[in-house]
Amino acid sequence: MTIWDTCPAVEQVPGKVSGAWIFVGTRIPLFALYENLASGATIKEFVEWFPGVDEEQVRTVLEHEAKALRAMLAR
């Protein structure tokens, strides 16, 4: 499981979007990114569809996830 506390692109605010991890400064939940990518959307499409999220935030999230997966596999 990825620890999102150290990812600067996302935040968790009690009472905001039911406490889900969201992109900083938005109400867009992190799971929306994964659902859209899994459905075949590109990063460019995602940021077009979800104003307030930029490509840098998406890339930061994906790099953070990749780092967490590499660490898990190294165990």
Short mmCIF file of N, CA, C and O in Angstrom, two decimals:
data_model
loop_
_atom_site.label_atom_id
_atom_site.label_comp_id
_atom_site.label_asym_id
_atom_site.label_seq_id
_atom_site.Cartn_x
_atom_site.Cartn_y
_atom_site.Cartn_z
N MET A 1 0.84 -1.18 0.00
CA MET A 1 0.00 0.00 0.00
C MET A 1 0.89 1.25 0.00
O MET A 1 1.84 1.35 0.75
N THR A 2 0.57 2.17 -0.84
CA THR A 2 1.35 3.39 -0.96
C THR A 2 1.02 4.37 0.16
O THR A 2 -0.14 4.55 0.51
N ILE A 3 2.05 4.98 0.70
CA ILE A 3 1.87 6.01 1.72
C ILE A 3 1.89 7.35 1.00
O ILE A 3 2.91 7.76 0.44
N TRP A 4 0.75 8.01 1.00
CA TRP A 4 0.60 9.24 0.24
C TRP A 4 1.01 10.49 1.01
O TRP A 4 1.13 11.56 0.43
N ASP A 5 1.24 10.37 2.31
CA ASP A 5 1.61 11.53 3.12
C ASP A 5 2.83 12.28 2.58
O ASP A 5 2.96 13.48 2.79
N THR A 6 3.71 11.58 1.90
CA THR A 6 4.95 12.19 1.43
C THR A 6 4.88 12.64 -0.03
O THR A 6 5.88 13.09 -0.57
N CYS A 7 3.72 12.54 -0.65
CA CYS A 7 3.56 12.96 -2.04
C CYS A 7 3.04 14.39 -2.06
O CYS A 7 1.92 14.66 -1.61
N PRO A 8 3.81 15.33 -2.60
CA PRO A 8 3.40 16.74 -2.58
C PRO A 8 2.22 17.09 -3.49
O PRO A 8 1.66 18.17 -3.38
N ALA A 9 1.82 16.18 -4.36
CA ALA A 9 0.75 16.48 -5.31
C ALA A 9 -0.65 16.18 -4.76
O ALA A 9 -1.64 16.57 -5.36
N VAL A 10 -0.71 15.48 -3.62
CA VAL A 10 -2.01 15.10 -3.07
C VAL A 10 -2.11 15.49 -1.60
O VAL A 10 -1.10 15.69 -0.92
N GLU A 11 -3.35 15.56 -1.13
CA GLU A 11 -3.59 15.88 0.28
C GLU A 11 -4.84 15.14 0.73
O GLU A 11 -5.66 14.72 -0.08
N GLN A 12 -4.95 15.00 2.02
CA GLN A 12 -6.13 14.40 2.63
C GLN A 12 -6.64 15.37 3.68
O GLN A 12 -5.92 15.70 4.62
N VAL A 13 -7.85 15.87 3.47
CA VAL A 13 -8.41 16.87 4.34
C VAL A 13 -9.68 16.31 4.98
O VAL A 13 -10.63 16.00 4.26
N PRO A 14 -9.67 16.13 6.31
CA PRO A 14 -10.87 15.60 6.96
C PRO A 14 -12.10 16.44 6.59
O PRO A 14 -12.06 17.67 6.58
N GLY A 15 -13.16 15.77 6.20
CA GLY A 15 -14.39 16.45 5.85
C GLY A 15 -14.47 16.91 4.40
O GLY A 15 -15.51 17.37 3.95
N LYS A 16 -13.38 16.83 3.68
CA LYS A 16 -13.36 17.23 2.27
C LYS A 16 -13.33 15.96 1.42
O LYS A 16 -12.42 15.15 1.55
N VAL A 17 -14.33 15.77 0.60
CA VAL A 17 -14.47 14.58 -0.24
C VAL A 17 -14.36 13.32 0.63
O VAL A 17 -13.65 12.37 0.31
N SER A 18 -15.04 13.35 1.75
CA SER A 18 -15.10 12.22 2.69
C SER A 18 -13.72 11.75 3.16
O SER A 18 -13.53 10.59 3.48
N GLY A 19 -12.74 12.64 3.16
CA GLY A 19 -11.41 12.29 3.64
C GLY A 19 -10.57 11.52 2.64
O GLY A 19 -9.50 11.02 2.98
N ALA A 20 -11.03 11.43 1.39
CA ALA A 20 -10.27 10.74 0.35
C ALA A 20 -9.01 11.55 0.00
O ALA A 20 -8.97 12.76 0.19
N TRP A 21 -8.00 10.87 -0.52
CA TRP A 21 -6.83 11.56 -1.03
C TRP A 21 -7.25 12.30 -2.29
O TRP A 21 -7.87 11.72 -3.19
N ILE A 22 -6.92 13.58 -2.35
CA ILE A 22 -7.30 14.43 -3.47
C ILE A 22 -6.08 15.18 -3.99
O ILE A 22 -5.07 15.32 -3.28
N PHE A 23 -6.17 15.66 -5.22
CA PHE A 23 -5.10 16.50 -5.75
C PHE A 23 -5.12 17.82 -4.99
O PHE A 23 -6.19 18.39 -4.74
N VAL A 24 -3.95 18.31 -4.62
CA VAL A 24 -3.82 19.53 -3.83
C VAL A 24 -4.58 20.68 -4.49
O VAL A 24 -4.47 20.90 -5.69
N GLY A 25 -5.36 21.37 -3.67
CA GLY A 25 -6.08 22.54 -4.14
C GLY A 25 -7.34 22.23 -4.93
O GLY A 25 -7.92 23.13 -5.53
N THR A 26 -7.74 20.95 -4.97
CA THR A 26 -8.93 20.57 -5.73
C THR A 26 -9.84 19.71 -4.85
O THR A 26 -9.54 19.45 -3.69
N ARG A 27 -10.91 19.26 -5.44
CA ARG A 27 -11.78 18.27 -4.81
C ARG A 27 -11.76 16.98 -5.65
O ARG A 27 -12.65 16.16 -5.58
N ILE A 28 -10.74 16.83 -6.48
CA ILE A 28 -10.64 15.69 -7.38
C ILE A 28 -9.90 14.56 -6.69
O ILE A 28 -8.71 14.68 -6.36
N PRO A 29 -10.60 13.44 -6.46
CA PRO A 29 -9.97 12.33 -5.75
C PRO A 29 -8.91 11.62 -6.59
O PRO A 29 -9.02 11.53 -7.82
N LEU A 30 -7.91 11.13 -5.91
CA LEU A 30 -6.81 10.42 -6.56
C LEU A 30 -7.32 9.22 -7.35
O LEU A 30 -6.84 8.94 -8.44
N PHE A 31 -8.33 8.54 -6.82
CA PHE A 31 -8.82 7.35 -7.52
C PHE A 31 -9.37 7.69 -8.89
O PHE A 31 -9.40 6.83 -9.79
N ALA A 32 -9.80 8.94 -9.12
CA ALA A 32 -10.30 9.34 -10.44
C ALA A 32 -9.21 9.19 -11.49
O ALA A 32 -9.49 8.81 -12.63
N LEU A 33 -7.97 9.49 -11.11
CA LEU A 33 -6.86 9.33 -12.05
C LEU A 33 -6.72 7.88 -12.46
O LEU A 33 -6.68 7.56 -13.65
N TYR A 34 -6.68 6.99 -11.49
CA TYR A 34 -6.47 5.57 -11.79
C TYR A 34 -7.65 4.98 -12.56
O TYR A 34 -7.44 4.18 -13.48
N GLU A 35 -8.85 5.37 -12.22
CA GLU A 35 -10.02 4.87 -12.95
C GLU A 35 -9.97 5.31 -14.41
O GLU A 35 -10.25 4.52 -15.32
N ASN A 36 -9.60 6.57 -14.65
CA ASN A 36 -9.55 7.07 -16.01
C ASN A 36 -8.41 6.46 -16.81
O ASN A 36 -8.59 6.10 -17.97
N LEU A 37 -7.24 6.31 -16.20
CA LEU A 37 -6.13 5.66 -16.89
C LEU A 37 -6.47 4.22 -17.21
O LEU A 37 -6.16 3.73 -18.31
N ALA A 38 -7.10 3.52 -16.28
CA ALA A 38 -7.49 2.13 -16.50
C ALA A 38 -8.51 2.00 -17.64
O ALA A 38 -8.56 0.97 -18.32
N SER A 39 -9.29 3.04 -17.83
CA SER A 39 -10.29 3.04 -18.91
C SER A 39 -9.71 3.47 -20.25
O SER A 39 -10.44 3.55 -21.24
N GLY A 40 -8.42 3.79 -20.27
CA GLY A 40 -7.76 4.12 -21.52
C GLY A 40 -7.48 5.59 -21.75
O GLY A 40 -6.97 5.97 -22.80
N ALA A 41 -7.81 6.43 -20.79
CA ALA A 41 -7.54 7.86 -20.94
C ALA A 41 -6.04 8.13 -20.89
O ALA A 41 -5.29 7.39 -20.25
N THR A 42 -5.63 9.19 -21.54
CA THR A 42 -4.24 9.63 -21.46
C THR A 42 -4.13 10.67 -20.34
O THR A 42 -5.14 11.19 -19.86
N ILE A 43 -2.91 10.98 -19.99
CA ILE A 43 -2.69 12.01 -18.98
C ILE A 43 -3.23 13.34 -19.50
O ILE A 43 -3.89 14.08 -18.76
N LYS A 44 -2.98 13.65 -20.75
CA LYS A 44 -3.48 14.91 -21.33
C LYS A 44 -5.00 14.98 -21.26
O LYS A 44 -5.56 16.03 -20.94
N GLU A 45 -5.67 13.89 -21.57
CA GLU A 45 -7.13 13.88 -21.48
C GLU A 45 -7.59 14.09 -20.05
O GLU A 45 -8.51 14.87 -19.79
N PHE A 46 -6.93 13.41 -19.12
CA PHE A 46 -7.31 13.54 -17.71
C PHE A 46 -7.24 14.99 -17.25
O PHE A 46 -8.17 15.49 -16.64
N VAL A 47 -6.14 15.68 -17.56
CA VAL A 47 -6.02 17.07 -17.10
C VAL A 47 -6.99 18.00 -17.82
O VAL A 47 -7.41 19.01 -17.27
N GLU A 48 -7.40 17.63 -19.03
CA GLU A 48 -8.42 18.41 -19.73
C GLU A 48 -9.79 18.22 -19.06
O GLU A 48 -10.56 19.16 -18.92
N TRP A 49 -10.08 17.00 -18.67
CA TRP A 49 -11.38 16.65 -18.09
C TRP A 49 -11.51 17.11 -16.64
O TRP A 49 -12.62 17.25 -16.13
N PHE A 50 -10.38 17.29 -15.95
CA PHE A 50 -10.39 17.64 -14.54
C PHE A 50 -9.60 18.93 -14.31
O PHE A 50 -8.45 18.90 -13.87
N PRO A 51 -10.22 20.07 -14.62
CA PRO A 51 -9.54 21.36 -14.42
C PRO A 51 -9.08 21.51 -12.97
O PRO A 51 -9.80 21.12 -12.04
N GLY A 52 -7.91 22.05 -12.82
CA GLY A 52 -7.34 22.21 -11.48
C GLY A 52 -6.19 21.24 -11.25
O GLY A 52 -5.35 21.46 -10.39
N VAL A 53 -6.17 20.16 -12.02
CA VAL A 53 -5.07 19.19 -11.95
C VAL A 53 -4.20 19.44 -13.17
O VAL A 53 -4.69 19.62 -14.28
N ASP A 54 -2.87 19.48 -12.95
CA ASP A 54 -1.98 19.68 -14.09
C ASP A 54 -1.12 18.43 -14.31
O ASP A 54 -1.09 17.53 -13.48
N GLU A 55 -0.47 18.41 -15.46
CA GLU A 55 0.34 17.24 -15.82
C GLU A 55 1.45 16.97 -14.81
O GLU A 55 1.77 15.81 -14.55
N GLU A 56 2.01 18.02 -14.26
CA GLU A 56 3.08 17.83 -13.28
C GLU A 56 2.56 17.08 -12.05
O GLU A 56 3.24 16.19 -11.52
N GLN A 57 1.37 17.42 -11.58
CA GLN A 57 0.79 16.71 -10.44
C GLN A 57 0.58 15.24 -10.77
O GLN A 57 0.87 14.36 -9.96
N VAL A 58 0.05 14.97 -11.96
CA VAL A 58 -0.20 13.58 -12.36
C VAL A 58 1.12 12.82 -12.42
O VAL A 58 1.23 11.70 -11.90
N ARG A 59 2.12 13.40 -13.03
CA ARG A 59 3.42 12.72 -13.13
C ARG A 59 4.04 12.51 -11.74
O ARG A 59 4.63 11.46 -11.48
N THR A 60 3.87 13.46 -10.85
CA THR A 60 4.37 13.31 -9.48
C THR A 60 3.68 12.13 -8.79
O THR A 60 4.33 11.32 -8.12
N VAL A 61 2.37 12.02 -8.96
CA VAL A 61 1.62 10.90 -8.37
C VAL A 61 2.11 9.57 -8.94
O VAL A 61 2.36 8.62 -8.20
N LEU A 62 2.25 9.50 -10.26
CA LEU A 62 2.68 8.24 -10.88
C LEU A 62 4.11 7.87 -10.49
O LEU A 62 4.40 6.70 -10.24
N GLU A 63 4.98 8.85 -10.40
CA GLU A 63 6.35 8.59 -9.96
C GLU A 63 6.38 8.13 -8.50
O GLU A 63 7.14 7.24 -8.13
N HIS A 64 5.54 8.74 -7.67
CA HIS A 64 5.45 8.35 -6.26
C HIS A 64 4.98 6.90 -6.15
O HIS A 64 5.53 6.12 -5.37
N GLU A 65 3.98 6.55 -6.92
CA GLU A 65 3.45 5.18 -6.92
C GLU A 65 4.51 4.20 -7.41
O GLU A 65 4.69 3.12 -6.84
N ALA A 66 5.23 4.54 -8.48
CA ALA A 66 6.27 3.68 -9.01
C ALA A 66 7.37 3.45 -7.99
O ALA A 66 7.85 2.32 -7.80
N LYS A 67 7.74 4.50 -7.28
CA LYS A 67 8.78 4.40 -6.24
C LYS A 67 8.30 3.45 -5.13
O LYS A 67 9.06 2.61 -4.65
N ALA A 68 7.05 3.56 -4.74
CA ALA A 68 6.49 2.70 -3.69
C ALA A 68 6.47 1.25 -4.15
O ALA A 68 6.79 0.34 -3.37
N LEU A 69 6.12 1.02 -5.39
CA LEU A 69 6.11 -0.35 -5.92
C LEU A 69 7.51 -0.95 -5.99
O LEU A 69 7.71 -2.12 -5.64
N ARG A 70 8.48 -0.14 -6.41
CA ARG A 70 9.87 -0.63 -6.44
C ARG A 70 10.35 -0.99 -5.04
O ARG A 70 11.00 -2.00 -4.85
N ALA A 71 9.99 -0.16 -4.06
CA ALA A 71 10.41 -0.44 -2.68
C ALA A 71 9.76 -1.72 -2.17
O ALA A 71 10.40 -2.51 -1.48
N MET A 72 8.50 -1.94 -2.53
CA MET A 72 7.80 -3.15 -2.11
C MET A 72 8.45 -4.39 -2.73
O MET A 72 8.62 -5.41 -2.06
N LEU A 73 8.82 -4.31 -3.99
CA LEU A 73 9.44 -5.45 -4.67
C LEU A 73 10.84 -5.73 -4.14
O LEU A 73 11.31 -6.87 -4.22
N ALA A 74 11.50 -4.72 -3.61
CA ALA A 74 12.86 -4.88 -3.11
C ALA A 74 12.90 -5.59 -1.76
O ALA A 74 13.96 -5.99 -1.31
N ARG A 75 11.77 -5.71 -1.13
CA ARG A 75 11.74 -6.35 0.20
C ARG A 75 12.03 -7.81 0.13
O ARG A 75 11.80 -8.54 -0.70
#
